[in-house]
One Martini backbone bead per residue (centre of mass of N, CA, C, O) as a GRO file, in nm:
protein
  217
    1MET     BB    1  10.527  -8.328  11.446
    2HIS     BB    2  10.855  -8.178  11.410
    3ALA     BB    3  11.189  -8.197  11.419
    4ASP     BB    4  11.477  -8.067  11.441
    5PRO     BB    5  11.760  -8.201  11.306
    6GLU     BB    6  11.940  -8.056  11.553
    7ALA     BB    7  11.787  -8.181  11.764
    8SER     BB    8  11.722  -8.352  12.022
    9THR     BB    9  11.616  -8.696  12.108
   10ASP     BB   10  11.582  -8.620  12.389
   11PRO     BB   11  11.302  -8.545  12.549
   12VAL     BB   12  11.396  -8.346  12.766
   13VAL     BB   13  11.582  -8.173  12.590
   14PHE     BB   14  11.386  -8.100  12.368
   15TRP     BB   15  11.168  -7.951  12.551
   16GLU     BB   16  11.361  -7.749  12.677
   17GLN     BB   17  11.440  -7.619  12.411
   18ARG     BB   18  11.161  -7.535  12.321
   19TYR     BB   19  11.088  -7.355  12.574
   20GLY     BB   20  11.368  -7.191  12.575
   21SER     BB   21  11.319  -7.039  12.282
   22SER     BB   22  11.075  -6.902  12.448
   23HIS     BB   23  10.868  -6.724  12.644
   24ARG     BB   24  10.624  -6.848  12.461
   25VAL     BB   25  10.457  -7.109  12.293
   26TRP     BB   26  10.174  -7.066  12.392
   27SER     BB   27   9.874  -6.893  12.463
   28GLY     BB   28   9.717  -7.009  12.746
   29ALA     BB   29   9.480  -7.140  12.637
   30VAL     BB   30   9.236  -7.335  12.593
   31ASN     BB   31   9.133  -7.603  12.445
   32ARG     BB   32   8.853  -7.601  12.265
   33ALA     BB   33   8.760  -7.899  12.282
   34LEU     BB   34   8.761  -7.917  12.588
   35ALA     BB   35   8.561  -7.691  12.646
   36ASP     BB   36   8.325  -7.809  12.486
   37VAL     BB   37   8.298  -8.085  12.658
   38ALA     BB   38   8.350  -7.962  12.978
   39GLU     BB   39   8.173  -7.712  13.057
   40HIS     BB   40   7.921  -7.897  13.211
   41TRP     BB   41   8.091  -8.031  13.413
   42ALA     BB   42   8.147  -8.152  13.706
   43PRO     BB   43   8.364  -8.099  13.937
   44GLY     BB   44   8.697  -8.236  14.021
   45ARG     BB   45   8.933  -8.453  13.937
   46ALA     BB   46   9.228  -8.360  13.742
   47LEU     BB   47   9.419  -8.474  13.446
   48ASP     BB   48   9.707  -8.356  13.259
   49LEU     BB   49   9.868  -8.459  12.971
   50GLY     BB   50  10.094  -8.266  12.865
   51SER     BB   51  10.054  -7.949  12.985
   52GLY     BB   52  10.270  -7.753  12.966
   53GLU     BB   53  10.166  -7.412  13.024
   54GLY     BB   54   9.850  -7.474  13.141
   55GLY     BB   55   9.578  -7.404  12.998
   56ASP     BB   56   9.390  -7.638  13.098
   57VAL     BB   57   9.442  -7.629  13.402
   58LEU     BB   58   9.351  -7.335  13.448
   59TRP     BB   59   9.064  -7.368  13.345
   60LEU     BB   60   8.972  -7.587  13.539
   61ALA     BB   61   9.035  -7.437  13.805
   62GLY     BB   62   8.840  -7.194  13.731
   63ARG     BB   63   8.592  -7.431  13.747
   64GLY     BB   64   8.673  -7.618  14.025
   65TRP     BB   65   8.909  -7.788  13.973
   66ASP     BB   66   9.139  -8.036  14.063
   67ALA     BB   67   9.434  -7.956  13.891
   68THR     BB   68   9.664  -8.166  13.713
   69GLY     BB   69   9.992  -8.144  13.573
   70ILE     BB   70  10.199  -8.319  13.326
   71ASP     BB   71  10.551  -8.264  13.249
   72LEU     BB   72  10.875  -8.277  13.119
   73SER     BB   73  10.896  -7.964  13.150
   74ALA     BB   74  11.016  -7.739  13.376
   75THR     BB   75  10.959  -7.476  13.227
   76ALA     BB   76  10.657  -7.513  13.174
   77VAL     BB   77  10.574  -7.560  13.469
   78ALA     BB   78  10.669  -7.289  13.584
   79ARG     BB   79  10.477  -7.119  13.415
   80ALA     BB   80  10.212  -7.239  13.514
   81ASN     BB   81  10.253  -7.181  13.822
   82ALA     BB   82  10.283  -6.875  13.794
   83VAL     BB   83   9.999  -6.820  13.684
   84ALA     BB   84   9.842  -6.946  13.914
   85ALA     BB   85   9.949  -6.747  14.127
   86GLU     BB   86   9.854  -6.482  13.990
   87ARG     BB   87   9.537  -6.594  13.991
   88GLY     BB   88   9.472  -6.774  14.249
   89LEU     BB   89   9.506  -7.099  14.169
   90ALA     BB   90   9.498  -7.346  14.402
   91ARG     BB   91   9.390  -7.595  14.212
   92ALA     BB   92   9.663  -7.560  14.065
   93ARG     BB   93   9.901  -7.805  13.928
   94CYS     BB   94  10.243  -7.866  13.830
   95ILE     BB   95  10.450  -8.137  13.699
   96ALA     BB   96  10.772  -8.267  13.671
   97ALA     BB   97  10.749  -8.556  13.457
   98ASP     BB   98  10.752  -8.900  13.361
   99LEU     BB   99  10.508  -9.072  13.189
  100ALA     BB  100  10.652  -9.336  13.133
  101ALA     BB  101  10.692  -9.405  13.433
  102TRP     BB  102  10.396  -9.369  13.525
  103SER     BB  103  10.275  -9.604  13.346
  104GLU     BB  104  10.427  -9.821  13.544
  105ASP     BB  105  10.421  -9.603  13.812
  106PRO     BB  106  10.220  -9.390  13.979
  107ALA     BB  107  10.406  -9.359  14.242
  108ALA     BB  108  10.622  -9.170  14.100
  109ILE     BB  109  10.393  -8.961  14.181
  110GLU     BB  110  10.318  -8.736  14.394
  111GLY     BB  111   9.976  -8.737  14.469
  112ASP     BB  112   9.864  -9.006  14.271
  113ALA     BB  113   9.650  -9.213  14.416
  114GLU     BB  114   9.396  -9.099  14.314
  115PRO     BB  115   9.140  -9.081  14.130
  116TYR     BB  116   8.975  -8.954  13.833
  117ASP     BB  117   8.723  -8.764  13.665
  118LEU     BB  118   8.965  -8.648  13.478
  119VAL     BB  119   9.135  -8.736  13.173
  120ALA     BB  120   9.373  -8.553  12.974
  121ALA     BB  121   9.475  -8.534  12.610
  122SER     BB  122   9.627  -8.263  12.440
  123PHE     BB  123   9.829  -8.305  12.197
  124PHE     BB  124   9.983  -8.595  12.259
  125GLN     BB  125  10.256  -8.520  12.073
  126SER     BB  126  10.574  -8.638  11.917
  127PRO     BB  127  10.901  -8.626  11.756
  128VAL     BB  128  10.974  -8.791  11.997
  129GLU     BB  129  10.988  -9.006  12.225
  130LEU     BB  130  10.658  -9.179  12.280
  131PRO     BB  131  10.451  -9.391  12.481
  132ARG     BB  132  10.143  -9.328  12.420
  133GLU     BB  133   9.966  -9.583  12.448
  134ARG     BB  134  10.064  -9.664  12.728
  135ILE     BB  135   9.980  -9.406  12.872
  136LEU     BB  136   9.673  -9.414  12.798
  137ARG     BB  137   9.612  -9.683  12.931
  138ALA     BB  138   9.696  -9.591  13.213
  139ALA     BB  139   9.495  -9.357  13.232
  140ALA     BB  140   9.235  -9.526  13.237
  141HIS     BB  141   9.300  -9.647  13.529
  142ARG     BB  142   9.259  -9.341  13.668
  143VAL     BB  143   8.957  -9.364  13.634
  144ALA     BB  144   8.671  -9.308  13.768
  145PRO     BB  145   8.372  -9.378  13.834
  146GLY     BB  146   8.213  -9.164  13.597
  147GLY     BB  147   8.449  -9.093  13.442
  148ARG     BB  148   8.688  -8.932  13.211
  149LEU     BB  149   8.830  -8.967  12.881
  150VAL     BB  150   9.037  -8.731  12.695
  151LEU     BB  151   9.104  -8.714  12.337
  152ILE     BB  152   9.326  -8.487  12.164
  153ALA     BB  153   9.410  -8.470  11.808
  154HIS     BB  154   9.590  -8.469  11.544
  155ALA     BB  155   9.451  -8.579  11.220
  156ALA     BB  156   9.635  -8.371  11.055
  157ALA     BB  157   9.806  -8.194  10.853
  158PRO     BB  158   9.868  -7.897  10.776
  159GLN     BB  159   9.872  -7.720  10.488
  160TRP     BB  160  10.169  -7.587  10.552
  161SER     BB  161  10.281  -7.859  10.555
  162SER     BB  162  10.546  -8.090  10.431
  163HIS     BB  163  10.420  -8.334  10.630
  164HIS     BB  164  10.199  -8.583  10.486
  165GLY     BB  165  10.310  -8.890  10.575
  166GLU     BB  166  10.200  -8.894  10.843
  167GLU     BB  167  10.062  -9.060  11.111
  168PHE     BB  168   9.739  -9.023  11.245
  169PRO     BB  169   9.500  -9.006  11.453
  170THR     BB  170   9.197  -9.170  11.520
  171PRO     BB  171   8.921  -9.258  11.674
  172GLU     BB  172   8.957  -9.559  11.606
  173SER     BB  173   9.258  -9.591  11.694
  174GLU     BB  174   9.221  -9.503  11.983
  175LEU     BB  175   9.023  -9.727  12.070
  176ARG     BB  176   9.200  -9.966  11.997
  177ALA     BB  177   9.441  -9.893  12.185
  178LEU     BB  178   9.276  -9.901  12.454
  179ALA     BB  179   9.094 -10.155  12.491
  180LEU     BB  180   8.799 -10.128  12.594
  181ALA     BB  181   8.545 -10.235  12.784
  182ASP     BB  182   8.209 -10.222  12.737
  183ALA     BB  183   8.129 -10.286  13.039
  184ASP     BB  184   8.314 -10.019  13.147
  185TRP     BB  185   8.247  -9.847  12.879
  186ARG     BB  186   8.153  -9.528  12.722
  187VAL     BB  187   8.090  -9.379  12.421
  188GLU     BB  188   8.043  -9.029  12.354
  189ILE     BB  189   8.301  -8.958  12.166
  190ALA     BB  190   8.384  -9.007  11.796
  191GLU     BB  191   8.558  -8.755  11.622
  192VAL     BB  192   8.594  -8.514  11.368
  193ARG     BB  193   8.715  -8.180  11.396
  194GLU     BB  194   8.676  -7.850  11.296
  195ARG     BB  195   8.915  -7.578  11.259
  196ALA     BB  196   9.075  -7.276  11.299
  197GLY     BB  197   9.401  -7.176  11.162
  198ARG     BB  198   9.710  -7.008  11.184
  199GLY     BB  199   9.955  -6.956  10.978
  200PRO     BB  200  10.269  -6.835  10.885
  201ASP     BB  201  10.109  -6.644  10.666
  202GLY     BB  202   9.831  -6.553  10.834
  203GLU     BB  203   9.640  -6.757  10.741
  204VAL     BB  204   9.340  -6.929  10.731
  205HIS     BB  205   9.296  -7.273  10.833
  206PRO     BB  206   9.207  -7.591  10.834
  207LEU     BB  207   9.153  -7.816  11.111
  208SER     BB  208   9.210  -8.151  11.244
  209ASP     BB  209   9.035  -8.329  11.508
  210SER     BB  210   9.059  -8.573  11.740
  211VAL     BB  211   8.767  -8.689  11.932
  212VAL     BB  212   8.765  -8.843  12.262
  213VAL     BB  213   8.499  -8.984  12.473
  214VAL     BB  214   8.515  -9.164  12.780
  215ARG     BB  215   8.310  -9.360  13.012
  216ARG     BB  216   8.291  -9.477  13.322
  217ARG     BB  217   8.073  -9.709  13.483
   0.00000   0.00000   0.00000
């Protein structure tokens, strides 16, 4: 993901500009990889990092999860909460907050004291400053025993992008960055998955996603 050269480099301003530029930025649907891995899991408490307009949070809440999303953009959060209210999804809530601050002090976010059965980060990548590895390591500490951490990331630039020199996460690099103890965690999935995506030309192209699922023992 790349920023407009004229866009702000301040993360809050950048994402507010991004979401404010359109009535809706994303489809509102769940990310397919999350649905694929979590479809048959028993519901519990879930946390979605960088929840955007709430597609994953709404899907989880609709399946019985008490789902919380955290995103930097108040505009995106307002859209997610509005859809949750329209659908009567009382189990869904999204909060506008800085995950960089949360990674250093989880108490910075009200109502975030209890551990989670699922912590997910879907395409938690940014063209502006984002201490991603620090946030994901902090996220692992919020997973309850028996719970899971799910990381889904762009593993390569799409064919239509002119920016192919950027370094993208791999399942191996994600696991190295997390530095989880084998005695405490079990790797359930660590692979690159292919899916179809529609480019700006309207044609369908293959996209590569890094998918990592680790479970706390």
